[in-house]
Amino acid sequence: MTPLPRTLLASLCLILAGISSQAWSADPAPVLNLGLKYAQRDAQRAAEASQAAATRLAAEVAKLQAAEKLIVDSQAAKVAADKAVIDTAAAIVAAETARVAADKTVLDAVANAQKVKDDAAADQAAKDLAQQTATTAQTAATAAAELVKAKQAAKVVADTNKPVADKQLEVAQATLKPAQEAKAAVEKDTVAIAAIAKATQDKAAFYATALPVAKVEPPRLIQTLTHTRPFQSCRIDPTGDFVFGGCQDNSIQRWDLVLGTKVPMVGHKSWIADFDFQPGSNMLISAAYEGRVHWWNDALTVPTSIRNVAAHKGQVRALSFSRDGQYIATAGNDKMVRIWRAADGALLKELEGHTRHVYNVAFHPNGKHLISGDLMGILKQWEVESWQLVRDYDAKLLTGYDPTFKADCGGIRGIDFSPDGRFLAVGGIGEVSNAFAGIGKPMVLIFDWVTGQRIHVLSPKGAFQGTVWGLQFHPSGSFLLGVGGGGSGGMWFWDVETGTALLDVALPQVAFDLSIHPDGLRIAVASYDNSIKIFDLGPKTPDAAPAK
Amino acid sequence: MYCSYACNSNEHAISRRSFLKGVTAGAAGAAGFGGMVGSAGAQALATTQKHVVVFYLAGGVSQLETWDPKPGVETGGPFDKIQTSVPGIEISELLPLTAQQMHHLALIRSVNHKEGDHGKGDYIMQTGMRQAPGFEYPYLGSAMAKQLSPPDSPLPGYIHVAGGGSKAEAAFLGAKYAPLSLNDGNPPANLSRYATLTEQSDAKRREFRNKLSQRFIAGRRQAETEVYNQSYDQAMKLMSKKEIFDFNRMTDLDLERYGKHDFGRHCLMARNLIESGVTFVKVSHSNYDSHSENFNFHIEQLGEFDKPFSAFVADMAARSMLDNVLIIVMSEFGRTPNINARVGRDHWGTAWSICLGGAGIKKGVAVGKTNDKGTAVIDREVDGGHLFHTYYSAVGLDSTKSFFDEGRPVAKADPKTSAITEILA
């Protein structure tokens, strides 16, 4: 019997599977040449941040100078106030002395006038003069008394002004330290950002000399972004500017990949299971084990939860945005796959068929189909819009019943499509010998999308016990990357075309998820050790030549 | 912590082994029925006889996913707590149906027996004592069978549904207080007389065997021989009560309420056995030793536990049996507050919980407390000794009395401890 040509066989399979061969066309694997573009973007953002930091520093310097001037002015005011107090006190003493002298003059003049008046020999002119002198002395004494009062009033004013001046100086001095600290902090940031800007510029310049290529080699750890609890999930946003981590403290933490700044997104009540970005927008959708899904506006600027819905009874395990951004598919422990309208959160359809917890869900790149996978290793293919079941795939190698522990173990932990849509990869744990200790082999199954047939069963090159928790095709389509672990962590590279394990990389801790940067070079890994780690598959920027 | 379970300990093996010796029709196989309690007519629960049912969650159920949830803290895991039928008492969201029965139940949230080994933890929880070299304490089931079973009951005093069991559990109390194991929930083998054996022939065979036994005993009287003959008598009497093992009589409604899975059927068996007059029934549910994926496995296992257990409690209450039936939900230990890299929890005997209910137990109370992260007991710490004094007191027995092993007194419960009076009605 002559074997059917492969293309004819594929066509027959399509027909049998109810799929129109016109429904989608696979693009050839894109030539990934985005390393330079994103390096330049990073350099530009860093330069802008550096400029902004310099502006902030100038403002802080001005604030510090103003504070210092205020202190100088306040010190002068205080000196003047202190002097006024002393001067007014001395003036009072002098005025009082003058008043005493004037009073004595009055007494003498009055006595003399009386004496002259009583002197029969004195003529009227002498009497008038004596009286005039006494009157003048009285006037002078009155003036001296008034001067004493004036000097006393002046001292009251000086005494009042002194504590005000003291307080002003105290306030001025109190502003100095914060101003100095703020300036120092901004100065430190400015220096750091300037260094980042320099490094990103150097990297962009280096990439410009030779376009970087992601190599299947042990990647370099280039960033460790730490928090307080283990991370369950992670995604790098489509702009490549941020990485989002879903944490066991029920928060999502967003880091700027260039600057390293962190912004928390709080709203969920349980561990963050999964999230995805609406294509072409600034919207992020997240799902958590409390069963709710959150819509976050402005995820790349100031993330705000604008809506949350009770999506599943029990845990939501996974979600996926349709390629056109219209639909969100969610999968949960209530055995359901649900379709939501992204625009308003309306429930559009419930897809029934799974008999156990649904662990994962993903839209095909063609935009026409959806895949969901459950604990029992059953994959279901649904047609978008009609939401009819097209066919099932058998991924039962990723599950098993442990008769000792009397429990099912496994499920579809990682899922992804190749960029050209030809391959479906699902990962988890296979060949389980001890379910409750997690003793089994990390395993990935590769399905041919056209025929629906499983074409490869992949595992690490070396002996390893654990689970593939996260799975993603490289954007070039040239290899598949998985992360996971058991007693320790691992990152694994496979050639999907040939079904070959290419590289095993030991990680310091178990990794629960990964996300490949759109530059195809950087990899974010959600780690048990409270961190998101950023690895780099690209070439290392040469160290600057030492100064001569 | 190394998992000695994967580790071939006996506790791990119970689900794979059967110690059932089986009942025999006629004389041939009766020797294996040496675990039967003395003989005579069954009494239903219309009497005031006390009974005990233990739900044994093998492998060590997590207290944080059951009776002492701590949502929101780093040790809390992903699950929330829910309100129960008792205001102020909250348990894990994984037990929504049990939560509705909390007004019949009570919690002890402060168990610390300091043991992280399966076998040793199991021994403490089932004997109330730590293992002592060269000496075996009787298990709770054997002790209760001896002290609570009517003297002439034709029924086994201690039945273990689906979980193994051993004659060794009876220790010095004697083999007749050892558990009768219903392997995988199946009735004892050979309950009916062989079809080819007529009643008359069977009677003749028994008569002949008795004659031989009497001749043998006349010259060599010893305890083993008495037990051997007693076993034959017990087996014959039990054969007359074989209907209590006719689990085919379970109604569709009951099966629907309890669940059609093994554990649902086993809980329904427990109800039927208690109603038939059996003193002590232990139902094992395997397995909770979740060093990996603790949360996924607890969803699965507790999802299976919640429905039949809550149905059992509801039935006991509806049938006015709670005053006479002590309900205990226990494990060999709890699980670590720390969540390991496999998203699992390991062995933990330091601060964990059990659930009680029914005979002699206050309804709707929670005794003891752990700290915010569940890493230590901060109020009313208890161990196996306290628990055994409490069990004894709950069913009206004096726990300060002793058993006697060949004349030597053996404390029924650790004399250094006492009953948890706050939980006793």
mmCIF file of N, CA, C and O in Angstrom, chain A residues 229 248 270-271 289 315 317 333 356-357 359 375 404-409 413 434-438 469 486-487 509-510 512 528, chain B residues 5-6 15-16 72-74 77-79 184 286-293 295-297 299-301 338-343:
data_model
loop_
_atom_site.group_PDB
_atom_site.id
_atom_site.type_symbol
_atom_site.label_atom_id
_atom_site.label_comp_id
_atom_site.label_asym_id
_atom_site.label_seq_id
_atom_site.Cartn_x
_atom_site.Cartn_y
_atom_site.Cartn_z
ATOM 1 N N ARG A 229 7.680 37.275 49.432
ATOM 2 C CA ARG A 229 7.133 35.921 49.366
ATOM 3 C C ARG A 229 7.460 35.307 47.999
ATOM 4 O O ARG A 229 7.769 36.025 47.056
ATOM 5 N N GLN A 248 2.785 35.137 46.285
ATOM 6 C CA GLN A 248 2.029 34.408 47.304
ATOM 7 C C GLN A 248 1.484 35.322 48.401
ATOM 8 O O GLN A 248 0.771 34.855 49.284
ATOM 9 N N SER A 270 -6.114 36.119 47.217
ATOM 10 C CA SER A 270 -5.371 34.864 47.284
ATOM 11 C C SER A 270 -4.207 34.926 46.298
ATOM 12 O O SER A 270 -3.986 35.946 45.644
ATOM 13 N N TRP A 271 -3.478 33.818 46.221
ATOM 14 C CA TRP A 271 -2.296 33.784 45.366
ATOM 15 C C TRP A 271 -2.680 34.088 43.911
ATOM 16 O O TRP A 271 -3.723 33.642 43.421
ATOM 17 N N TYR A 289 -6.478 32.604 43.068
ATOM 18 C CA TYR A 289 -7.078 31.387 43.593
ATOM 19 C C TYR A 289 -8.359 31.627 44.390
ATOM 20 O O TYR A 289 -9.043 30.668 44.739
ATOM 21 N N GLN A 315 -10.911 27.821 42.681
ATOM 22 C CA GLN A 315 -9.800 28.585 42.125
ATOM 23 C C GLN A 315 -9.957 28.873 40.633
ATOM 24 O O GLN A 315 -10.473 28.061 39.887
ATOM 25 N N ARG A 317 -7.532 29.033 37.650
ATOM 26 C CA ARG A 317 -6.180 28.504 37.452
ATOM 27 C C ARG A 317 -5.396 29.245 36.382
ATOM 28 O O ARG A 317 -4.176 29.310 36.429
ATOM 29 N N ASN A 333 -11.408 25.516 38.861
ATOM 30 C CA ASN A 333 -11.633 24.253 39.559
ATOM 31 C C ASN A 333 -13.070 23.763 39.455
ATOM 32 O O ASN A 333 -13.356 22.634 39.860
ATOM 33 N N ARG A 356 -12.634 17.291 35.429
ATOM 34 C CA ARG A 356 -11.839 17.608 36.629
ATOM 35 C C ARG A 356 -11.364 19.061 36.518
ATOM 36 O O ARG A 356 -11.681 19.753 35.541
ATOM 37 N N HIS A 357 -10.629 19.500 37.529
ATOM 38 C CA HIS A 357 -10.152 20.879 37.543
ATOM 39 C C HIS A 357 -9.464 21.220 36.216
ATOM 40 O O HIS A 357 -8.653 20.447 35.715
ATOM 41 N N TYR A 359 -6.791 23.255 34.413
ATOM 42 C CA TYR A 359 -5.546 23.858 34.897
ATOM 43 C C TYR A 359 -4.995 24.941 33.970
ATOM 44 O O TYR A 359 -4.224 25.773 34.409
ATOM 45 N N LEU A 375 -6.613 18.490 34.891
ATOM 46 C CA LEU A 375 -5.824 17.637 35.781
ATOM 47 C C LEU A 375 -5.576 16.266 35.188
ATOM 48 O O LEU A 375 -4.526 15.657 35.412
ATOM 49 N N THR A 404 -0.948 4.338 45.943
ATOM 50 C CA THR A 404 -0.529 4.396 47.340
ATOM 51 C C THR A 404 -1.210 5.558 48.058
ATOM 52 O O THR A 404 -1.738 5.423 49.153
ATOM 53 N N PHE A 405 -1.214 6.674 47.408
ATOM 54 C CA PHE A 405 -1.785 7.865 48.034
ATOM 55 C C PHE A 405 -3.249 8.065 47.663
ATOM 56 O O PHE A 405 -3.906 8.959 48.164
ATOM 57 N N LYS A 406 -3.724 7.254 46.747
ATOM 58 C CA LYS A 406 -5.121 7.328 46.318
ATOM 59 C C LYS A 406 -5.475 8.738 45.854
ATOM 60 O O LYS A 406 -6.416 9.361 46.350
ATOM 61 N N ALA A 407 -4.683 9.243 44.935
ATOM 62 C CA ALA A 407 -4.939 10.588 44.427
ATOM 63 C C ALA A 407 -4.416 10.701 43.001
ATOM 64 O O ALA A 407 -3.450 10.034 42.630
ATOM 65 N N ASP A 408 -5.097 11.556 42.239
ATOM 66 C CA ASP A 408 -4.613 11.869 40.903
ATOM 67 C C ASP A 408 -3.543 12.936 41.024
ATOM 68 O O ASP A 408 -3.643 13.854 41.831
ATOM 69 N N CYS A 409 -2.529 12.806 40.194
ATOM 70 C CA CYS A 409 -1.398 13.722 40.285
ATOM 71 C C CYS A 409 -1.000 14.164 38.887
ATOM 72 O O CYS A 409 -0.903 13.339 37.983
ATOM 73 N N ARG A 413 0.362 21.913 33.410
ATOM 74 C CA ARG A 413 0.923 23.024 34.186
ATOM 75 C C ARG A 413 1.403 24.172 33.298
ATOM 76 O O ARG A 413 1.249 25.327 33.640
ATOM 77 N N ASN A 434 5.898 8.814 43.097
ATOM 78 C CA ASN A 434 5.448 9.183 44.442
ATOM 79 C C ASN A 434 4.788 10.548 44.333
ATOM 80 O O ASN A 434 5.461 11.567 44.286
ATOM 81 N N ALA A 435 3.467 10.526 44.288
ATOM 82 C CA ALA A 435 2.736 11.762 44.014
ATOM 83 C C ALA A 435 2.970 12.805 45.088
ATOM 84 O O ALA A 435 3.202 13.976 44.796
ATOM 85 N N PHE A 436 2.915 12.362 46.356
ATOM 86 C CA PHE A 436 2.921 13.351 47.427
ATOM 87 C C PHE A 436 4.309 13.886 47.730
ATOM 88 O O PHE A 436 4.465 14.849 48.466
ATOM 89 N N ALA A 437 5.315 13.267 47.168
ATOM 90 C CA ALA A 437 6.657 13.817 47.293
ATOM 91 C C ALA A 437 7.077 14.501 45.991
ATOM 92 O O ALA A 437 8.171 15.026 45.898
ATOM 93 N N GLY A 438 6.201 14.471 44.999
ATOM 94 C CA GLY A 438 6.511 15.123 43.730
ATOM 95 C C GLY A 438 7.621 14.429 42.971
ATOM 96 O O GLY A 438 8.394 15.068 42.256
ATOM 97 N N TRP A 469 6.791 23.746 35.389
ATOM 98 C CA TRP A 469 5.720 24.656 35.821
ATOM 99 C C TRP A 469 5.413 25.717 34.778
ATOM 100 O O TRP A 469 4.301 26.221 34.697
ATOM 101 N N GLY A 486 11.864 20.595 41.498
ATOM 102 C CA GLY A 486 11.362 19.695 42.534
ATOM 103 C C GLY A 486 12.151 20.021 43.792
ATOM 104 O O GLY A 486 11.856 20.993 44.471
ATOM 105 N N GLY A 487 13.202 19.254 44.047
ATOM 106 C CA GLY A 487 14.085 19.590 45.142
ATOM 107 C C GLY A 487 14.941 20.802 44.821
ATOM 108 O O GLY A 487 15.365 21.534 45.700
ATOM 109 N N GLN A 509 16.798 27.908 42.727
ATOM 110 C CA GLN A 509 15.562 27.552 43.406
ATOM 111 C C GLN A 509 14.507 27.145 42.385
ATOM 112 O O GLN A 509 14.635 27.411 41.193
ATOM 113 N N VAL A 510 13.459 26.503 42.868
ATOM 114 C CA VAL A 510 12.373 26.094 41.989
ATOM 115 C C VAL A 510 11.765 27.326 41.322
ATOM 116 O O VAL A 510 11.576 28.353 41.963
ATOM 117 N N PHE A 512 8.474 28.748 39.124
ATOM 118 C CA PHE A 512 7.074 28.400 38.885
ATOM 119 C C PHE A 512 6.529 28.968 37.576
ATOM 120 O O PHE A 512 5.416 28.627 37.184
ATOM 121 N N TYR A 528 10.780 30.604 43.740
ATOM 122 C CA TYR A 528 10.353 30.305 45.115
ATOM 123 C C TYR A 528 11.078 31.169 46.138
ATOM 124 O O TYR A 528 10.570 31.421 47.226
ATOM 125 N N TYR B 5 7.237 8.372 54.905
ATOM 126 C CA TYR B 5 6.102 7.706 54.314
ATOM 127 C C TYR B 5 6.476 7.088 52.997
ATOM 128 O O TYR B 5 6.250 5.937 52.728
ATOM 129 N N ALA B 6 7.074 7.911 52.249
ATOM 130 C CA ALA B 6 7.495 7.379 50.980
ATOM 131 C C ALA B 6 8.410 6.274 51.347
ATOM 132 O O ALA B 6 8.875 5.517 50.573
ATOM 133 N N SER B 15 -2.941 1.212 53.476
ATOM 134 C CA SER B 15 -3.890 1.216 52.386
ATOM 135 C C SER B 15 -3.621 0.093 51.402
ATOM 136 O O SER B 15 -4.467 -0.243 50.604
ATOM 137 N N ARG B 16 -2.451 -0.504 51.466
ATOM 138 C CA ARG B 16 -2.133 -1.526 50.489
ATOM 139 C C ARG B 16 -2.236 -2.920 51.099
ATOM 140 O O ARG B 16 -2.122 -3.905 50.428
ATOM 141 N N GLY B 72 -3.929 34.932 54.626
ATOM 142 C CA GLY B 72 -3.325 36.254 54.585
ATOM 143 C C GLY B 72 -1.940 36.333 55.185
ATOM 144 O O GLY B 72 -1.217 37.296 54.925
ATOM 145 N N VAL B 73 -1.540 35.347 55.980
ATOM 146 C CA VAL B 73 -0.184 35.381 56.518
ATOM 147 C C VAL B 73 0.701 34.478 55.650
ATOM 148 O O VAL B 73 0.196 33.672 54.864
ATOM 149 N N GLU B 74 2.004 34.612 55.817
ATOM 150 C CA GLU B 74 2.906 33.924 54.889
ATOM 151 C C GLU B 74 2.799 32.412 54.959
ATOM 152 O O GLU B 74 3.156 31.717 54.011
ATOM 153 N N GLY B 77 -1.183 29.941 53.086
ATOM 154 C CA GLY B 77 -1.612 29.276 51.868
ATOM 155 C C GLY B 77 -2.678 30.072 51.141
ATOM 156 O O GLY B 77 -3.045 31.174 51.562
ATOM 157 N N PRO B 78 -3.184 29.527 50.045
ATOM 158 C CA PRO B 78 -4.079 30.296 49.187
ATOM 159 C C PRO B 78 -5.551 30.271 49.578
ATOM 160 O O PRO B 78 -6.349 30.978 48.975
ATOM 161 N N PHE B 79 -5.898 29.478 50.561
ATOM 162 C CA PHE B 79 -7.330 29.324 50.848
ATOM 163 C C PHE B 79 -7.809 30.302 51.908
ATOM 164 O O PHE B 79 -7.071 30.692 52.808
ATOM 165 N N ASP B 184 -10.631 -2.516 52.106
ATOM 166 C CA ASP B 184 -11.258 -1.722 51.052
ATOM 167 C C ASP B 184 -12.773 -1.644 51.227
ATOM 168 O O ASP B 184 -13.515 -1.498 50.252
ATOM 169 N N SER B 286 -7.205 7.978 52.963
ATOM 170 C CA SER B 286 -5.830 8.140 52.496
ATOM 171 C C SER B 286 -5.825 8.954 51.198
ATOM 172 O O SER B 286 -6.643 8.714 50.329
ATOM 173 N N ASN B 287 -4.974 9.977 51.136
ATOM 174 C CA ASN B 287 -3.847 10.230 51.988
ATOM 175 C C ASN B 287 -3.555 11.714 52.003
ATOM 176 O O ASN B 287 -3.879 12.407 51.040
ATOM 177 N N TYR B 288 -2.950 12.203 53.059
ATOM 178 C CA TYR B 288 -2.740 13.641 53.243
ATOM 179 C C TYR B 288 -1.271 14.015 53.391
ATOM 180 O O TYR B 288 -0.970 15.125 53.805
ATOM 181 N N ASP B 289 -0.377 13.112 53.068
ATOM 182 C CA ASP B 289 1.046 13.355 53.311
ATOM 183 C C ASP B 289 1.654 14.176 52.176
ATOM 184 O O ASP B 289 2.535 13.732 51.450
ATOM 185 N N SER B 290 1.179 15.417 52.068
ATOM 186 C CA SER B 290 1.398 16.223 50.864
ATOM 187 C C SER B 290 2.668 17.063 50.956
ATOM 188 O O SER B 290 2.610 18.278 51.078
ATOM 189 N N HIS B 291 3.805 16.411 50.850
ATOM 190 C CA HIS B 291 5.082 17.126 50.796
ATOM 191 C C HIS B 291 5.192 17.941 49.506
ATOM 192 O O HIS B 291 5.975 18.869 49.416
ATOM 193 N N SER B 292 4.425 17.541 48.513
ATOM 194 C CA SER B 292 4.399 18.254 47.244
ATOM 195 C C SER B 292 2.944 18.625 46.941
ATOM 196 O O SER B 292 2.027 17.866 47.239
ATOM 197 N N GLU B 293 2.760 19.806 46.396
ATOM 198 C CA GLU B 293 1.425 20.258 45.981
ATOM 199 C C GLU B 293 0.376 20.054 47.084
ATOM 200 O O GLU B 293 -0.703 19.505 46.862
ATOM 201 N N PHE B 295 -1.667 21.989 48.422
ATOM 202 C CA PHE B 295 -2.960 22.646 48.273
ATOM 203 C C PHE B 295 -3.842 21.931 47.252
ATOM 204 O O PHE B 295 -5.039 21.750 47.473
ATOM 205 N N ASN B 296 -3.230 21.512 46.149
ATOM 206 C CA ASN B 296 -4.015 20.749 45.171
ATOM 207 C C ASN B 296 -4.511 19.445 45.782
ATOM 208 O O ASN B 296 -5.666 19.054 45.578
ATOM 209 N N PHE B 297 -3.644 18.771 46.520
ATOM 210 C CA PHE B 297 -4.067 17.493 47.087
ATOM 211 C C PHE B 297 -5.100 17.687 48.198
ATOM 212 O O PHE B 297 -6.003 16.862 48.363
ATOM 213 N N ILE B 299 -7.328 20.053 48.244
ATOM 214 C CA ILE B 299 -8.601 20.289 47.554
ATOM 215 C C ILE B 299 -9.247 18.945 47.219
ATOM 216 O O ILE B 299 -10.445 18.719 47.452
ATOM 217 N N GLU B 300 -8.440 18.058 46.665
ATOM 218 C CA GLU B 300 -8.962 16.758 46.235
ATOM 219 C C GLU B 300 -9.428 15.931 47.437
ATOM 220 O O GLU B 300 -10.547 15.419 47.464
ATOM 221 N N GLN B 301 -8.552 15.795 48.418
ATOM 222 C CA GLN B 301 -8.849 14.873 49.526
ATOM 223 C C GLN B 301 -9.939 15.411 50.432
ATOM 224 O O GLN B 301 -10.838 14.675 50.840
ATOM 225 N N ASN B 338 5.343 26.241 57.266
ATOM 226 C CA ASN B 338 6.179 26.614 56.122
ATOM 227 C C ASN B 338 5.717 25.896 54.850
ATOM 228 O O ASN B 338 5.415 24.705 54.868
ATOM 229 N N ILE B 339 5.654 26.652 53.783
ATOM 230 C CA ILE B 339 5.298 26.092 52.473
ATOM 231 C C ILE B 339 6.600 25.870 51.716
ATOM 232 O O ILE B 339 7.348 26.823 51.459
ATOM 233 N N ASN B 340 6.878 24.626 51.378
ATOM 234 C CA ASN B 340 8.190 24.335 50.790
ATOM 235 C C ASN B 340 8.229 24.603 49.285
ATOM 236 O O ASN B 340 7.234 25.036 48.688
ATOM 237 N N ALA B 341 9.367 24.333 48.700
ATOM 238 C CA ALA B 341 9.572 24.662 47.280
ATOM 239 C C ALA B 341 8.734 23.813 46.348
ATOM 240 O O ALA B 341 8.582 24.136 45.169
ATOM 241 N N ARG B 342 8.191 22.722 46.853
ATOM 242 C CA ARG B 342 7.300 21.900 46.035
ATOM 243 C C ARG B 342 5.850 22.321 46.244
ATOM 244 O O ARG B 342 4.934 21.594 45.889
ATOM 245 N N VAL B 343 5.658 23.462 46.857
ATOM 246 C CA VAL B 343 4.328 23.949 47.247
ATOM 247 C C VAL B 343 3.666 22.919 48.159
ATOM 248 O O VAL B 343 2.454 22.703 48.109
#
